């Protein structure tokens, strides 16, 4: 009888990383939460803003570990924040289902089940990342797991109900701080930015960050992206807290926008 041999990969198990999240205090109200063991492509920034009447959580990470249970220690308060999603990509809305309030633009598929993967090839097929780009990526987009039993192959986004649909011009009032909603489509149809005019801060999501910008995903729209970028050119802010990578000033914002809008050489 012929023995059928299947070639299996015997990769070493991933290390267990605890704690999963790291927090960086930006000022007395704003804390950055991130996931250091996630590949930079999916390592998104989660911004917690402490307000007088409400706290806000801008995006929620990948959802590999429970953000809601880790959050009090990370941000120093047990008060449950209102979640605002800049858009519904997996690295931004993974833990949104854990929270009572979830606000997002209604052009984003927040309530859609079964999206997302930590396996690069599978994710590329789902979101339309070009083969050229995925060639540079490792097969798995996490370098650790939050506990020894975590199975990276089963990762999927949990659908989340949007409790308030956000639109251009909406105001989010925290009592001592108001954030203005900017609808900035292009990266995704319902991408939003949040503009704190008084403090001259822009929370930009994936519309602009200090790295290669993605405008060829499923749902991306280059023409819309360009007009969103033209809007950002007209903005005068002191700091941009982006969806990925480090924060930057208004001059760097204009450089990044100019670079995007320049025709390729
Ligand atoms: Zn995105």
Coordinates of C-alpha atoms and ligand atoms in Angstrom, one line a residue:
X1 CA 0.0 0.0 0.0
X2 CA 1.3 3.3 -1.0
X3 CA 1.8 5.7 1.8
X4 CA 0.7 9.2 1.0
X5 CA 3.0 11.7 2.5
X6 CA 1.9 15.3 2.9
X7 CA 4.6 17.9 3.2
X8 CA 3.8 19.9 6.3
X9 CA 5.5 23.0 7.6
X10 CA 6.9 22.4 11.0
X11 CA 7.3 26.1 11.9
X12 CA 8.1 26.7 15.6
X13 CA 5.1 27.9 17.6
X14 CA 4.8 31.6 17.9
X15 CA 5.9 33.1 21.2
X16 CA 3.3 34.3 23.6
X17 CA 3.3 38.0 24.2
X18 CA 1.9 39.4 27.4
X19 CA 0.9 42.1 27.6
X20 CA -0.3 42.2 24.0
X21 CA -0.8 46.0 23.9
X22 CA 1.5 48.9 24.7
X23 CA 0.4 52.4 25.7
X24 CA 2.2 55.7 25.2
X25 CA 0.9 58.8 27.0
X26 CA 0.9 61.7 24.5
X27 CA -0.5 64.4 26.8
X28 CA -2.8 64.6 29.8
X29 CA -5.8 63.6 27.6
X30 CA -4.4 61.5 24.7
X31 CA -2.9 58.0 24.9
X32 CA -1.7 55.9 22.0
X33 CA -2.3 52.2 22.2
X34 CA -0.7 49.8 19.7
X35 CA 0.2 46.2 19.1
X36 CA 4.0 45.7 18.8
X37 CA 3.8 42.0 17.7
X38 CA 1.7 42.8 14.7
X39 CA 3.5 43.3 11.3
X40 CA 3.8 47.0 10.5
X41 CA 1.3 46.6 7.6
X42 CA -1.4 45.9 10.2
X43 CA 0.0 47.6 13.2
X44 CA -2.5 50.4 13.6
X45 CA -2.7 53.2 16.1
X46 CA -5.5 53.3 18.5
X47 CA -6.1 56.7 20.1
X48 CA -7.8 57.2 23.5
X49 CA -9.0 60.6 24.3
X50 CA -10.1 61.4 27.9
X51 CA -12.9 63.9 27.8
X52 CA -14.8 65.7 30.6
X53 CA -18.1 64.0 29.8
X54 CA -17.1 61.1 27.6
X55 CA -13.9 59.3 26.6
X56 CA -13.3 58.5 22.9
X57 CA -11.5 55.5 21.4
X58 CA -10.5 56.1 17.8
X59 CA -10.1 52.7 16.2
X60 CA -9.6 49.4 18.1
X61 CA -6.7 47.4 16.7
X62 CA -6.7 44.0 15.1
X63 CA -8.9 42.2 17.7
X64 CA -6.5 39.4 18.4
X65 CA -6.6 40.1 22.1
X66 CA -9.3 41.7 24.1
X67 CA -8.8 45.5 24.0
X68 CA -11.7 46.2 26.3
X69 CA -10.3 44.2 29.2
X70 CA -6.8 45.6 28.7
X71 CA -7.9 49.2 28.3
X72 CA -8.4 50.3 31.9
X73 CA -4.8 49.6 32.7
X74 CA -3.5 51.1 29.5
X75 CA -5.3 54.4 29.8
X76 CA -5.9 54.7 33.5
X77 CA -9.6 54.8 33.7
X78 CA -12.4 52.2 33.9
X79 CA -14.9 54.5 32.1
X80 CA -16.1 52.8 28.9
X81 CA -15.2 55.0 25.9
X82 CA -17.3 55.6 22.8
X83 CA -15.6 53.9 19.9
X84 CA -15.2 55.9 16.6
X85 CA -13.9 53.9 13.7
X86 CA -11.9 55.9 11.1
X87 CA -12.9 53.0 8.7
X88 CA -13.7 49.3 8.8
X89 CA -10.4 47.6 7.8
X90 CA -9.4 44.7 10.1
X91 CA -6.5 46.5 11.8
X92 CA -8.8 49.3 12.9
X93 CA -12.0 47.7 13.9
X94 CA -10.9 44.3 15.3
X95 CA -12.1 44.9 18.9
X96 CA -15.0 47.2 18.1
X97 CA -17.5 44.4 18.9
X98 CA -16.4 44.5 22.5
X99 CA -17.8 48.0 23.1
X100 CA -21.3 49.3 23.6
X101 CA -21.1 52.4 21.4
X102 CA -19.6 52.1 18.0
X103 CA -19.8 55.1 15.6
X104 CA -18.7 55.0 12.0
X105 CA -19.5 56.3 8.5
X106 CA -22.3 54.2 6.9
X107 CA -20.3 53.6 3.8
X108 CA -18.1 51.2 5.8
X109 CA -19.0 47.5 6.1
X110 CA -18.7 47.4 9.9
X111 CA -21.5 44.8 10.3
X112 CA -20.3 42.5 7.6
X113 CA -19.3 39.0 8.9
X114 CA -16.3 36.9 7.9
X115 CA -13.8 39.5 6.8
X116 CA -10.1 39.5 7.5
X117 CA -7.2 37.1 7.9
X118 CA -3.8 37.1 9.5
X119 CA -2.5 34.9 6.6
X120 CA -0.9 37.2 4.1
X121 CA -2.0 35.4 0.9
X122 CA -5.5 35.0 2.2
X123 CA -5.8 38.6 3.2
X124 CA -4.3 39.8 -0.1
X125 CA -7.1 37.9 -1.9
X126 CA -9.7 39.5 0.4
X127 CA -8.6 43.1 0.2
X128 CA -6.9 43.2 -3.2
X129 CA -3.4 43.9 -2.1
X130 CA -1.2 43.7 -5.2
X131 CA 1.0 40.6 -5.6
X132 CA 3.9 42.8 -6.0
X133 CA 3.4 44.2 -2.6
X134 CA 2.7 40.9 -0.8
X135 CA 5.9 39.4 -2.1
X136 CA 7.8 41.4 0.5
X137 CA 5.6 40.3 3.4
X138 CA 6.0 37.3 5.7
X139 CA 3.4 34.5 5.4
X140 CA 1.8 35.5 8.7
X141 CA 1.1 39.0 9.8
X142 CA 1.7 38.5 13.5
X143 CA 5.0 37.6 15.2
X144 CA 3.5 36.4 18.4
X145 CA 0.1 35.3 19.9
X146 CA -1.7 36.6 23.0
X147 CA -2.0 33.2 24.6
X148 CA -0.6 29.7 23.8
X149 CA -4.0 28.4 22.5
X150 CA -4.6 31.2 20.0
X151 CA -5.0 29.8 16.5
X152 CA -4.0 32.4 14.0
X153 CA -5.7 30.5 11.1
X154 CA -9.2 31.1 12.6
X155 CA -8.9 34.9 12.7
X156 CA -12.0 36.7 11.3
X157 CA -13.5 40.0 12.1
X158 CA -16.6 39.9 14.3
X159 CA -19.5 41.9 12.8
X160 CA -20.3 45.0 14.8
X161 CA -23.4 47.1 15.0
X162 CA -22.9 50.8 14.3
X163 CA -24.8 52.7 17.0
X164 CA -24.4 56.1 15.4
X165 CA -23.7 56.8 11.7
X166 CA -21.2 59.6 11.3
X167 CA -21.2 62.0 8.3
X168 CA -19.3 65.0 7.1
X169 CA -19.8 68.0 9.5
X170 CA -20.9 66.0 12.5
X171 CA -19.5 67.1 15.8
X172 CA -18.4 64.8 18.6
X173 CA -18.5 66.7 21.9
X174 CA -16.5 65.3 24.8
X175 CA -17.5 68.2 27.1
X176 CA -14.1 69.9 27.0
X177 CA -13.2 69.1 23.4
X178 CA -15.1 69.0 20.1
X179 CA -14.0 66.8 17.2
X180 CA -15.4 67.6 13.7
X181 CA -16.0 64.7 11.4
X182 CA -14.4 65.0 7.9
X183 CA -15.5 62.5 5.3
X184 CA -12.3 61.7 3.4
X185 CA -13.0 58.8 1.0
X186 CA -10.3 57.2 -1.2
X187 CA -8.5 54.7 1.0
X188 CA -12.0 53.3 1.7
X189 CA -15.4 54.7 0.9
X190 CA -16.3 55.8 4.4
X191 CA -12.9 56.8 5.7
X192 CA -13.2 59.7 8.1
X193 CA -10.8 62.1 9.9
X194 CA -11.5 63.8 13.2
X195 CA -10.4 67.4 13.5
X196 CA -10.0 69.0 16.9
X197 CA -9.9 72.7 15.7
X198 CA -9.2 74.3 19.0
X199 CA -6.2 72.1 19.8
X200 CA -5.2 72.0 16.1
X201 CA -5.0 68.2 15.9
X202 CA -6.1 66.0 13.1
X203 CA -6.8 62.3 13.7
X204 CA -6.3 61.1 10.1
X205 CA -6.9 57.3 10.1
X206 CA -5.5 55.8 7.0
X207 CA -6.2 58.8 4.8
X208 CA -2.7 60.0 5.5
X209 CA 0.2 58.5 7.6
X210 CA 4.0 58.8 7.2
X211 CA 4.5 55.7 5.0
X212 CA 3.4 54.3 1.7
X213 CA -0.3 55.1 1.3
X214 CA -2.7 52.4 0.0
X215 CA -5.2 53.4 -2.7
X216 CA -5.5 50.2 -4.7
X217 CA -7.4 48.1 -2.1
X218 CA -10.9 46.7 -2.7
X219 CA -13.1 49.8 -2.2
X220 CA -10.3 52.3 -2.8
X221 CA -11.0 55.1 -5.2
X222 CA -8.0 57.1 -6.5
X223 CA -10.1 60.1 -7.8
X224 CA -11.8 60.4 -4.4
X225 CA -8.5 60.0 -2.6
X226 CA -7.0 62.9 -4.6
X227 CA -9.9 65.2 -3.7
X228 CA -9.6 64.2 -0.1
X229 CA -5.9 65.0 -0.2
X230 CA -6.7 68.4 -1.8
X231 CA -8.9 69.1 1.3
X232 CA -6.0 68.2 3.6
X233 CA -3.7 70.6 1.7
X234 CA -6.0 73.4 2.9
X235 CA -5.8 72.4 6.5
X236 CA -3.7 74.2 9.1
X237 CA -2.9 71.9 12.0
X238 CA -0.1 71.5 14.5
X239 CA -0.1 67.7 14.8
X240 CA -1.5 64.7 12.9
X241 CA -2.2 61.6 14.9
X242 CA -2.4 59.0 12.1
X243 CA -3.7 55.5 11.7
X244 CA -0.2 54.0 11.4
X245 CA 3.4 55.0 12.2
X246 CA 4.4 58.1 14.0
X247 CA 2.7 61.5 14.5
X248 CA 3.8 64.5 12.5
X249 CA 3.3 68.2 12.1
X250 CA 1.4 70.3 9.6
X251 CA 4.5 70.9 7.4
X252 CA 5.0 67.1 7.1
X253 CA 1.3 66.7 6.4
X254 CA 1.6 69.0 3.4
X255 CA 4.7 67.2 2.2
X256 CA 3.0 63.8 2.4
X257 CA -0.1 65.1 0.6
X258 CA 2.1 66.8 -2.1
X259 CA 4.0 63.6 -2.6
X260 CA 0.7 61.7 -3.1
X261 CA -0.7 64.3 -5.5
X262 CA 2.5 64.6 -7.6
X263 CA 2.4 62.7 -10.8
X264 CA 4.8 59.6 -10.7
X265 CA 8.2 60.4 -12.2
Ligands
LIG1 ZN1 -7.0 50.9 6.2

